[in-house]
Short mmCIF file of C-alpha atoms in Angstrom, two decimals:
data_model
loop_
_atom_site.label_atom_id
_atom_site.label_comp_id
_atom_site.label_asym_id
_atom_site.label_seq_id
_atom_site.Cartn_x
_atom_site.Cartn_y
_atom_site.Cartn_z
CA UNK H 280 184.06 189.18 143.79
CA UNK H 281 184.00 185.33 144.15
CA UNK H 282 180.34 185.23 142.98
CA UNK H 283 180.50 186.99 139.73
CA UNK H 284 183.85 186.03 139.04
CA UNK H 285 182.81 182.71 137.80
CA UNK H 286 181.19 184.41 135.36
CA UNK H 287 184.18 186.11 133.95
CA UNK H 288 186.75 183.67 133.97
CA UNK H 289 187.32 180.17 132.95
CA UNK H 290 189.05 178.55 135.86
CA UNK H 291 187.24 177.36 138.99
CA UNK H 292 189.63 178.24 142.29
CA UNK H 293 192.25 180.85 141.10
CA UNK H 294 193.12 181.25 144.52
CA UNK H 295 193.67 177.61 144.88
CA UNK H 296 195.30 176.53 141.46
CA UNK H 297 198.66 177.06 141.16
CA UNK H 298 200.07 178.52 137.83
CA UNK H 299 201.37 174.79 136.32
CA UNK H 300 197.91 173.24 136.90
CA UNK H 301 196.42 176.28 135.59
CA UNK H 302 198.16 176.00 132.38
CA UNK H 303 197.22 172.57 132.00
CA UNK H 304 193.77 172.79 132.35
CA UNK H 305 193.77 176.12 129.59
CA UNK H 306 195.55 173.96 127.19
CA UNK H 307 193.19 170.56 127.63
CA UNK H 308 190.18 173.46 127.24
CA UNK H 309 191.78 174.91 123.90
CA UNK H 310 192.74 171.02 122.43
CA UNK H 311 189.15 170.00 123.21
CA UNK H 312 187.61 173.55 121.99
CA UNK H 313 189.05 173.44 118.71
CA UNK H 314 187.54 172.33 115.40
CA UNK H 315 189.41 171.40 112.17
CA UNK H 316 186.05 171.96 109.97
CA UNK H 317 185.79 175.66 111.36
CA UNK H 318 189.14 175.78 110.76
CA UNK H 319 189.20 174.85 107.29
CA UNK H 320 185.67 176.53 106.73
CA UNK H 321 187.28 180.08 107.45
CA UNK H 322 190.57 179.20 105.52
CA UNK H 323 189.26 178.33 102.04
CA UNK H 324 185.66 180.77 102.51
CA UNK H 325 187.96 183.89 103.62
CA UNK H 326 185.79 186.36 101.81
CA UNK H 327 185.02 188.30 105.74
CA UNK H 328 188.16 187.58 106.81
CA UNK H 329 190.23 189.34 103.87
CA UNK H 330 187.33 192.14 104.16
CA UNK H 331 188.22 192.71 107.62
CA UNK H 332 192.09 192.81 106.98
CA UNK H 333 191.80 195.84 105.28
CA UNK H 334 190.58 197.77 107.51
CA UNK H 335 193.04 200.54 109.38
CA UNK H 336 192.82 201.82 112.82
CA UNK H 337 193.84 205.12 113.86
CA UNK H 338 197.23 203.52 115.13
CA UNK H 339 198.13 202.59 111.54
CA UNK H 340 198.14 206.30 110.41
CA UNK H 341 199.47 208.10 113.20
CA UNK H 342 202.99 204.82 113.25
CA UNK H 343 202.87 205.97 108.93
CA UNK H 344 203.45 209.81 110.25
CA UNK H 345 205.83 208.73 112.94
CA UNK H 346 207.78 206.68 110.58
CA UNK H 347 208.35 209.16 107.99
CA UNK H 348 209.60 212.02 110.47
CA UNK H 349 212.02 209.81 112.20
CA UNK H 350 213.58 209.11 108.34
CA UNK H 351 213.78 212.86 107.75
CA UNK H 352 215.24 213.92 110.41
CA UNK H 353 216.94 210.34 111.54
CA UNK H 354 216.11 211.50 115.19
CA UNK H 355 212.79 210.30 117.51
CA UNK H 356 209.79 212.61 117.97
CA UNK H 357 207.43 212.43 120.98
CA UNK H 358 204.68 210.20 120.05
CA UNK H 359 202.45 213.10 121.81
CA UNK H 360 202.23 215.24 118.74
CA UNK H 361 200.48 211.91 116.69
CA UNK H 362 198.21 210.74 119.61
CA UNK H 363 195.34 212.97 120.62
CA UNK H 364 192.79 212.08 123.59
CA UNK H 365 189.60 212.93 123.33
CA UNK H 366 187.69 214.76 126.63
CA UNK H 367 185.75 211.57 127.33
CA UNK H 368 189.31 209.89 127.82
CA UNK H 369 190.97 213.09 129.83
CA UNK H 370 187.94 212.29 132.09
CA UNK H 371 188.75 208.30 132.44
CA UNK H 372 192.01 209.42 133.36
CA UNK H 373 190.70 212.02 135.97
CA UNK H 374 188.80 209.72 137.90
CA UNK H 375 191.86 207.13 138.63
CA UNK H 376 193.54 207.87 142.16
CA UNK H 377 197.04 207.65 142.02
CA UNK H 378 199.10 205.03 143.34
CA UNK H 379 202.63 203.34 143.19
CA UNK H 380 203.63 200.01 142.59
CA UNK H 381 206.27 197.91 144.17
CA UNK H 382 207.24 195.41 141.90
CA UNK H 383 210.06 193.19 141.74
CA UNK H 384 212.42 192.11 138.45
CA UNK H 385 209.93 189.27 137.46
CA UNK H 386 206.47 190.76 138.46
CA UNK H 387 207.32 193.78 136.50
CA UNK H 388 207.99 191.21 133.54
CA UNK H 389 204.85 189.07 134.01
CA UNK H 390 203.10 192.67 134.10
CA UNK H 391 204.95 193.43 130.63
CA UNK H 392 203.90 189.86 128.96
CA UNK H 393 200.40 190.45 130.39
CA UNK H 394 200.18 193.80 129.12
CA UNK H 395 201.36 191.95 125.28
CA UNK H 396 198.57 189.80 126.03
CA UNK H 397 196.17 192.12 126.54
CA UNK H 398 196.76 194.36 123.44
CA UNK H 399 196.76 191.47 121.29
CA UNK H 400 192.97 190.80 122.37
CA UNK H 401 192.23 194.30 121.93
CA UNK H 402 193.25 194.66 118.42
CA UNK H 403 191.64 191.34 117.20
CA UNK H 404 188.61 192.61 118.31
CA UNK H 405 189.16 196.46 116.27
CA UNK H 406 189.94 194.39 113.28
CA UNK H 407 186.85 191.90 113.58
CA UNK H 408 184.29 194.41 113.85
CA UNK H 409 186.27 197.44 112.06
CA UNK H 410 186.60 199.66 115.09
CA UNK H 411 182.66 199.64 116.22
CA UNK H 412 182.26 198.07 119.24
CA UNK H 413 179.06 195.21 119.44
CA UNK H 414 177.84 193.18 122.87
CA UNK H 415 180.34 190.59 121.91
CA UNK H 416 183.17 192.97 122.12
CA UNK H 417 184.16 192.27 125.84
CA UNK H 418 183.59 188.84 125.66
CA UNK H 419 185.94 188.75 122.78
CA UNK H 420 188.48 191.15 124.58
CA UNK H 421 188.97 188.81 127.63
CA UNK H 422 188.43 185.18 126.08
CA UNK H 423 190.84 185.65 123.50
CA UNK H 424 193.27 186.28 126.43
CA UNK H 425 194.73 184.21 129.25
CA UNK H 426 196.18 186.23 131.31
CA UNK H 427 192.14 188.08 131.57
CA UNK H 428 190.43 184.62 131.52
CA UNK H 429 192.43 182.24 133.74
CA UNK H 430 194.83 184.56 135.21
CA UNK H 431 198.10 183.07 133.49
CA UNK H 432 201.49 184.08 134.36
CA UNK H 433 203.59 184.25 131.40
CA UNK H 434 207.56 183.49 131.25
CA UNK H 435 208.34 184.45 127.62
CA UNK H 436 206.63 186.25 124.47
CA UNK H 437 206.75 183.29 122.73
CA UNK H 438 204.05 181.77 124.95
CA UNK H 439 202.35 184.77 124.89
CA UNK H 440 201.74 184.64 121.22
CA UNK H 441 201.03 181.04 120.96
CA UNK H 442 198.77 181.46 123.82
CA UNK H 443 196.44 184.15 121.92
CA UNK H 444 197.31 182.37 118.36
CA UNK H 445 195.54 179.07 119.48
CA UNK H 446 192.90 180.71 121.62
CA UNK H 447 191.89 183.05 118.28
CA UNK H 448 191.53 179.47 116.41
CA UNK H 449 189.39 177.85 119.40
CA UNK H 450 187.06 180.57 120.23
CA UNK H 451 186.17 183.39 118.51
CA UNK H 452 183.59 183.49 115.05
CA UNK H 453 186.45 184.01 112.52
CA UNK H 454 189.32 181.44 113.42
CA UNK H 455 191.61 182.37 110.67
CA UNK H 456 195.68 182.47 111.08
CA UNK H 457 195.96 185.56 109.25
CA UNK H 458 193.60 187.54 112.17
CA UNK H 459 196.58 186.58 114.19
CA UNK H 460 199.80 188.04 112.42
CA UNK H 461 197.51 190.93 111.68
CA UNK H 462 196.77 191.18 115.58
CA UNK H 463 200.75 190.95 116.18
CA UNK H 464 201.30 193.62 113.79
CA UNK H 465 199.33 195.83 115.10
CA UNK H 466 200.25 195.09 118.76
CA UNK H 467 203.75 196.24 117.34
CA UNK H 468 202.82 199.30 116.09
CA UNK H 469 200.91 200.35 119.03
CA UNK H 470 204.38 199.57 121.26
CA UNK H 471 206.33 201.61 118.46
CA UNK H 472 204.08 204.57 119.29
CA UNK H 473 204.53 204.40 122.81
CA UNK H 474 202.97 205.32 126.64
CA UNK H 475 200.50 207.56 124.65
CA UNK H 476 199.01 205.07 122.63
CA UNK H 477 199.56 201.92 124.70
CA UNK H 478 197.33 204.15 127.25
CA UNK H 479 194.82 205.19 124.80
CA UNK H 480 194.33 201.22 123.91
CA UNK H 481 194.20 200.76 127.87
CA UNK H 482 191.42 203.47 128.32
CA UNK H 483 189.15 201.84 125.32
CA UNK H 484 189.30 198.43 126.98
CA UNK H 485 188.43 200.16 130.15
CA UNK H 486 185.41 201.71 128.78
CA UNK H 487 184.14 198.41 127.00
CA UNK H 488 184.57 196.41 130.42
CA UNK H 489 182.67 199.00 132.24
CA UNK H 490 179.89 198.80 129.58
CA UNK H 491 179.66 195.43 130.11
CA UNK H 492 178.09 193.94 133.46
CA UNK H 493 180.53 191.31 135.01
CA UNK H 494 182.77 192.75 133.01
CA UNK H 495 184.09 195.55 135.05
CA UNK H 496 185.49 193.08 137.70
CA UNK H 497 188.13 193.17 135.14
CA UNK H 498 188.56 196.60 135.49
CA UNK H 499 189.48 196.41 139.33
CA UNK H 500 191.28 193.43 138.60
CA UNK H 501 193.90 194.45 135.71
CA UNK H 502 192.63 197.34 133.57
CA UNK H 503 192.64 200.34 135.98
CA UNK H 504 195.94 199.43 137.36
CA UNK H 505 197.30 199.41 134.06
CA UNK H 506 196.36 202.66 133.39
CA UNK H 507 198.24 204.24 136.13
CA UNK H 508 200.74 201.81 136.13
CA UNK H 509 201.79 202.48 132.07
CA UNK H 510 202.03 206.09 132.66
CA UNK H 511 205.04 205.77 135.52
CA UNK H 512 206.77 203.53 133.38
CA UNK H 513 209.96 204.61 131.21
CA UNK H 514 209.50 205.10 127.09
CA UNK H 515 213.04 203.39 126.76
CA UNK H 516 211.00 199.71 128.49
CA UNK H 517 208.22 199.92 125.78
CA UNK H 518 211.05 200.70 123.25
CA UNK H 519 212.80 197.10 124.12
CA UNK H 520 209.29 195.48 124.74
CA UNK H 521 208.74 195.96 121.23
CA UNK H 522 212.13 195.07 119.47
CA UNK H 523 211.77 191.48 121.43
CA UNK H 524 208.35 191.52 119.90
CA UNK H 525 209.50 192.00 116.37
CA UNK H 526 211.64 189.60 116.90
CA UNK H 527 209.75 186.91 117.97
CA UNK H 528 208.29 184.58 115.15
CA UNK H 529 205.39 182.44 115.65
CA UNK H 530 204.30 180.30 112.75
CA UNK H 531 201.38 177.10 112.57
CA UNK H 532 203.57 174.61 113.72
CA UNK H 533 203.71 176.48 117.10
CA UNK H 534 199.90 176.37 117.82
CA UNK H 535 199.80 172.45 117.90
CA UNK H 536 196.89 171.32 116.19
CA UNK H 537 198.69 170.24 113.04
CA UNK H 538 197.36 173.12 110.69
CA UNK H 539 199.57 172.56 108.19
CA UNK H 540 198.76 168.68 107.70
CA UNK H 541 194.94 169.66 107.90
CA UNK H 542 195.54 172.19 104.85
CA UNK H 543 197.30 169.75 102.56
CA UNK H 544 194.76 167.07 103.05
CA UNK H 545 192.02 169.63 102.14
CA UNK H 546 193.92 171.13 98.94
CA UNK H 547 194.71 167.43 97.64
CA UNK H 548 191.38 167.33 98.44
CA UNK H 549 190.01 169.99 96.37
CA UNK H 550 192.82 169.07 93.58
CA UNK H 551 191.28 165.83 93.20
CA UNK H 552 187.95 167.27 92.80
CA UNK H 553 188.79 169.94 89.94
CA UNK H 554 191.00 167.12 88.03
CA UNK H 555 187.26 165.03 88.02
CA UNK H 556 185.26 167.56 87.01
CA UNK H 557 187.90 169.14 84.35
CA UNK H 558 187.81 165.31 83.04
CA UNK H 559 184.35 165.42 82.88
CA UNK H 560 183.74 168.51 81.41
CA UNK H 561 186.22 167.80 78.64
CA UNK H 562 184.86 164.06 78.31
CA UNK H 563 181.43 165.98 77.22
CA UNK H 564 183.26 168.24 74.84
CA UNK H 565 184.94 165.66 72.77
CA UNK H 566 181.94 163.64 72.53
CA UNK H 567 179.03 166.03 71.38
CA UNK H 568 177.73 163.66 68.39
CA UNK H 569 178.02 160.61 71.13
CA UNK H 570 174.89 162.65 72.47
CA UNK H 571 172.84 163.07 69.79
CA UNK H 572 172.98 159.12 69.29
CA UNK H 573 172.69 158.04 72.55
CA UNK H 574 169.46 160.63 72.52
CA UNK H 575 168.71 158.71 69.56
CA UNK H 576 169.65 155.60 70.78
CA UNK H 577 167.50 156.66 73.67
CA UNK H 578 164.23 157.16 71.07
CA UNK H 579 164.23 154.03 70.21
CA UNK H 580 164.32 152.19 73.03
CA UNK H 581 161.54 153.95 74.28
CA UNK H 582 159.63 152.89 71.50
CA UNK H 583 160.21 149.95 71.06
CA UNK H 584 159.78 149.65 75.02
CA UNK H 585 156.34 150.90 74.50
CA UNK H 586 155.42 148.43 71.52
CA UNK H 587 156.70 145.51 73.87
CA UNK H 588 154.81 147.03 76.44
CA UNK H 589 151.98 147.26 74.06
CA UNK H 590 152.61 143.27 73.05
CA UNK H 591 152.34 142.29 76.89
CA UNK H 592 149.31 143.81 77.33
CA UNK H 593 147.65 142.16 74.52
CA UNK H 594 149.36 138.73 75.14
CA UNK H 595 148.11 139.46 78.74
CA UNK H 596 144.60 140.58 77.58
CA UNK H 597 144.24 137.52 75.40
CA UNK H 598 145.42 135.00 77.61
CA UNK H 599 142.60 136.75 79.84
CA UNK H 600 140.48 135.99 77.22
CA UNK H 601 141.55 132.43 76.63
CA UNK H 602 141.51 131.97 81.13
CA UNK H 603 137.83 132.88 80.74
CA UNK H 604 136.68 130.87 78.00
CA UNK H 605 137.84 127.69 79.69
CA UNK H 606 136.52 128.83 83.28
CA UNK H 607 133.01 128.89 81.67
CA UNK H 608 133.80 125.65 79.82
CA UNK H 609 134.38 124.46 83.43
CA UNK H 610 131.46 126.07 85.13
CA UNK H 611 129.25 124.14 82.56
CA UNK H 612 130.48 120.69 82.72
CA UNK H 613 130.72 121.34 86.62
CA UNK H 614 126.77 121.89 86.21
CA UNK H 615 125.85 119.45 83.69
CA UNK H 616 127.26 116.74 86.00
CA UNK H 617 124.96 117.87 89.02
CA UNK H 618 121.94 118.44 86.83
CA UNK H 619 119.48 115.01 87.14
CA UNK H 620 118.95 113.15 84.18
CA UNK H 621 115.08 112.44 83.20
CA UNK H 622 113.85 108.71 82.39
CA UNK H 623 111.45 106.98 79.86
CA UNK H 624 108.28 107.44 82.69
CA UNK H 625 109.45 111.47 83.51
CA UNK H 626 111.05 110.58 86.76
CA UNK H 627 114.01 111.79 88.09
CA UNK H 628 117.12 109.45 87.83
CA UNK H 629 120.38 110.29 90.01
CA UNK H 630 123.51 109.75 88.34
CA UNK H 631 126.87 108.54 89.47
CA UNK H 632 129.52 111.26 87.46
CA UNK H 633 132.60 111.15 88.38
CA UNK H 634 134.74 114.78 89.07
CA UNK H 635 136.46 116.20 86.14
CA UNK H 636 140.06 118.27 86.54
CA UNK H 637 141.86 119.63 84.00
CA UNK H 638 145.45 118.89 84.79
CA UNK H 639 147.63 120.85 82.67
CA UNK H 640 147.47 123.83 79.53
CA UNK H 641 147.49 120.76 77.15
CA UNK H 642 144.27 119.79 78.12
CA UNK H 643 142.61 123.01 78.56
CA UNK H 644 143.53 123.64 74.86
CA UNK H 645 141.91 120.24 73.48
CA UNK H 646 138.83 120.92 75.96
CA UNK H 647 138.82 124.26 74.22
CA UNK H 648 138.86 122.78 70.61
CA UNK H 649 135.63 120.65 71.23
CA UNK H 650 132.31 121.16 71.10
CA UNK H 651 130.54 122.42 73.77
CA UNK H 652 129.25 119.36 76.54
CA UNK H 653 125.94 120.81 76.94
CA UNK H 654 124.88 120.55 73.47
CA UNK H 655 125.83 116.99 73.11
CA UNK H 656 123.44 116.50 75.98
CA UNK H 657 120.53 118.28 74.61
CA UNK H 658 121.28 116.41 71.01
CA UNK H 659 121.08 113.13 73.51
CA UNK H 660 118.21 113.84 74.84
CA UNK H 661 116.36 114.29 71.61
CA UNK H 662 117.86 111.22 70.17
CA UNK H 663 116.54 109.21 73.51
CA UNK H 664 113.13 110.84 72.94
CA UNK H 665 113.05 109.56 69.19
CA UNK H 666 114.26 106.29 70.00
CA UNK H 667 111.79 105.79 72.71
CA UNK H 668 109.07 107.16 70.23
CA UNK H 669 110.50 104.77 67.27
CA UNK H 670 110.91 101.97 69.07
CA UNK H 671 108.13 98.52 68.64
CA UNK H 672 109.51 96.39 71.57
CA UNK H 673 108.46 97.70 74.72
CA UNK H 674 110.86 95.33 76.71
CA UNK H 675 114.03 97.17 74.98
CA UNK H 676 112.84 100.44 76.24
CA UNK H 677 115.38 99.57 79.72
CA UNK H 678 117.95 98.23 78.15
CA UNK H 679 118.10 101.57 75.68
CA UNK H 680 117.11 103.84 78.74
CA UNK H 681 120.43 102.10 80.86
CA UNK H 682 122.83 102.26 77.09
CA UNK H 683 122.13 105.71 77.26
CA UNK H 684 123.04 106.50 80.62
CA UNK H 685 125.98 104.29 80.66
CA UNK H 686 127.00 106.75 76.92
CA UNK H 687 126.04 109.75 79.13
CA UNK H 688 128.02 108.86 81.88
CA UNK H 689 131.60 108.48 79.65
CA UNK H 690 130.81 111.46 77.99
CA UNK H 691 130.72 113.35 81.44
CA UNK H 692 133.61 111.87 82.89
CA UNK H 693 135.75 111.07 80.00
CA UNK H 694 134.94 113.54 77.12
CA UNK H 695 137.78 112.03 75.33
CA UNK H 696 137.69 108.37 75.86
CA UNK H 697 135.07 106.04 74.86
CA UNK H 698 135.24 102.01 75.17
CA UNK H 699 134.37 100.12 71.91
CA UNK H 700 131.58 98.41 73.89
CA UNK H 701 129.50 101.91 74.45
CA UNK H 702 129.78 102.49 70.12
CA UNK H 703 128.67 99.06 69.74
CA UNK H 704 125.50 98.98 71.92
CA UNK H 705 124.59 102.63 70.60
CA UNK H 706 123.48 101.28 67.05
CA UNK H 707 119.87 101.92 68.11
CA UNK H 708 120.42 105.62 67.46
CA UNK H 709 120.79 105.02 63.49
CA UNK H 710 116.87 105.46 63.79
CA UNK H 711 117.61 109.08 64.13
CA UNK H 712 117.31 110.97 60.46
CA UNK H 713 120.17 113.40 61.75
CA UNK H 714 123.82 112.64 62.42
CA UNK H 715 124.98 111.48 65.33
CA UNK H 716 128.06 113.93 66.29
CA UNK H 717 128.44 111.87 69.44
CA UNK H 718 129.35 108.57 67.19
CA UNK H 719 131.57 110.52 64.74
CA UNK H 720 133.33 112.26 68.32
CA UNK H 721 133.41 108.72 69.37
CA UNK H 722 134.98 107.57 66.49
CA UNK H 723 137.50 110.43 66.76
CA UNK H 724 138.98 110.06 69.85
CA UNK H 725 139.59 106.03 69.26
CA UNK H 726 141.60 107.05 66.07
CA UNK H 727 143.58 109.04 67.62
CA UNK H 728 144.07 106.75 70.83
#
């Protein structure tokens, strides 16, 4: 069986591994299997769990019946008139050989705690899935106890309970504490009724493990001895079996994993969460108006949000505006200094400009306000032409042609400075019959130097 075995139970060498080490190594597995958030998830979301609690077994009945005889008539009844096998159980029993066991004081009593153990498996997994039995039932049946799964040896029914108690909160899909007392109770009931029923229990776990593929090594390990073995036994052991039962306690300080201290947290926890949202919801009852005006409130910003919004653009759109203006000013003077000035005889005279920057918004503003450079320049040009054309003395005709250059120059380089020497030798232009806007810009820009 060592090859399927593995497959059945936990431990690695049973034959090795004596019973201390073995109980060790279950209880590291259990501390490291268990999970306070499952926990705590199947204690406050209990809806399946309390639907499964109220379910009854057949045992439940027939240990009603039993009890209300025995208070008639104060006396015991044979449990055989409440417990009826079925043919497909008459047959189980059929095909076990009979046999007799030798067992001493204390390997009748770890058969006795082991047969506790066993029961207690068997009716967690009736009360899980409501007496219909599922492909998870045999797992269930021998992970939820130790003496199946790693072949424990108990010493006391204490141990036996807190064994199964903090394997049912490790293992299993419902890990609730109350699956355990209801397990318990049952377990008693069953004891109550006697060889009968503890043998009917026996031949249903039987027929699950043989169902079930390495499942049946448990069978010829534990179950089909048990069956022969319970019937040989005397009603008066199962009698005191029971009554030590009953008076056993076992509570959620005995499983270890600080239960109780994990369900305070979460209910101070949860208190803390209803006192917020009670203080919320009343904060919003007492201020219903505050609503109305902070909707209000709300209005308004949002328009007046938009009209800002609507301000920015045009400031933005405007100072577009104004950013393109003076980029074309720019482009223009930028030309007007390349472009080659024209002399008295029609050739082309190079001149020396210097670069012009505008330096700051100030300036850009007052180069805005002005007049535009190249129609001072045309208005020069004509004025040259009439000058030339106006003019008797032929030897003046340079000194006139180098005046105006030396005005055009300042004007392209300086549009608003002019030296008092450039106004003085520009009185030849009074010829002119129009006004000269260069002279009155001149005159301008000294007054306000």
């Amino acid at each position: 069986l060592q090859d399927e075995l593995s497959d059945v139970i936990d431990i690695k060498d049973p034959d090795q591994t004596p019973v201390d080490e073995r109980r060790m190594k279950r209880l590291a597995a259990e501390d490291a299997k268990f999970e306070s958030d499952h926990y705590l998830a199947d204690f406050f979301e209990d809806e399946a769990v309390q639907h499964v609690l109220k379910y009854k077994p057949w045992w439940v009945d027939a240990h009603k019946k039993m009890t209300a005889l025995q208070g008639e008539s104060h006396q015991e009844h044979d449990t055989h008139t409440f417990i009826v096998f079925s043919e497909e159980e008459r047959e189980q029993l059929r095909k076990f050989t009979n046999k007799s066991y030798l067992l001493d004081k204390r390997s009748r009593h770890h058969a006795y705690l082991g047969l506790i153990d066993i029961l207690l498996a068997y009716c967690y997994e009736i009360c899980v899935n409501e007496g219909d039995k599922n492909v998870e039932s045999s797992w269930n049946i021998r992970k939820l106890s130790a003496t199946l799964c790693w072949l424990e040896s108990f010493t006391s029914i204490h141990d036996v309970l807190v064994s199964f108690g903090r394997r049912v909160l490790c293992y299993p899909l419902h890990r609730h504490f109350g699956l355990v007392t209801r397990a318990l109770s049952d377990t008693l009931m069953i004891l109550q009724l006697g060889k009968p029923a503890v043998l009917k229990c026996l031949l249903d776990i039987h027929k699950i493990f043989m169902e079930n593929d390495p499942g049946y090594i448990l069978n010829d390990l534990f179950i089909t001895d048990y069956c022969i073995w319970i019937q040989k036994i005397k009603s008066k052991k199962l009698a005191a079996l029971s009554e030590s039962l009953q008076k056993t306690t076992l509570t959620k300080s005995h499983m270890g994993f600080e239960l109780e201290e994990l369900e305070a947290a979460a209910v101070l926890v949860q208190e803390e969460e209803r006192t917020l949202k009670a203080a919320g919801t009343v904060s919003k009852q007492q201020l219903p108006s505050s609503e109305s005006e902070t909707s209000d409130s709300e209005e308004s910003s949002s328009t007046s949000s938009s009209e800002t919004e609507d301000s920015d653009s045009d400031e933005r759109e405007s100072s577009t505006s104004e950013d393109g203006k003076i980029n074309s000013v720019q482009s223009m003077l930028q030309e007007e200094r390349t472009a080659p000035l024209i002399d008295s005889n029609g050739l082309r005279q190079g001149t020396n400009t210097s670069t012009f920057e505008v330096s700051d918004e100030k300036s850009k503003v007052s180069l805005q306000s002005t007049s535009v450079p190249g129609k001072l320049i045309e208005e020069l040009e004509k004025q040259m032409h009439t000058a030339i054309r106006l003019s008797e003395q032929p030897e003046r005709l340079a000194t006139a042609s180098c005046v105006l250059q030396e005005q055009e120059e300042n004007c392209v380089s300086e549009p608003d400075r002019f030296s008092n020497d450039t106004t003085g030798r520009g009185n030849f232009l009074e010829v002119s019959s129009k006004t000269n806007s260069l002279l009155y810009l001149c005159s301008t820009n000294e007054d306000e130097d």
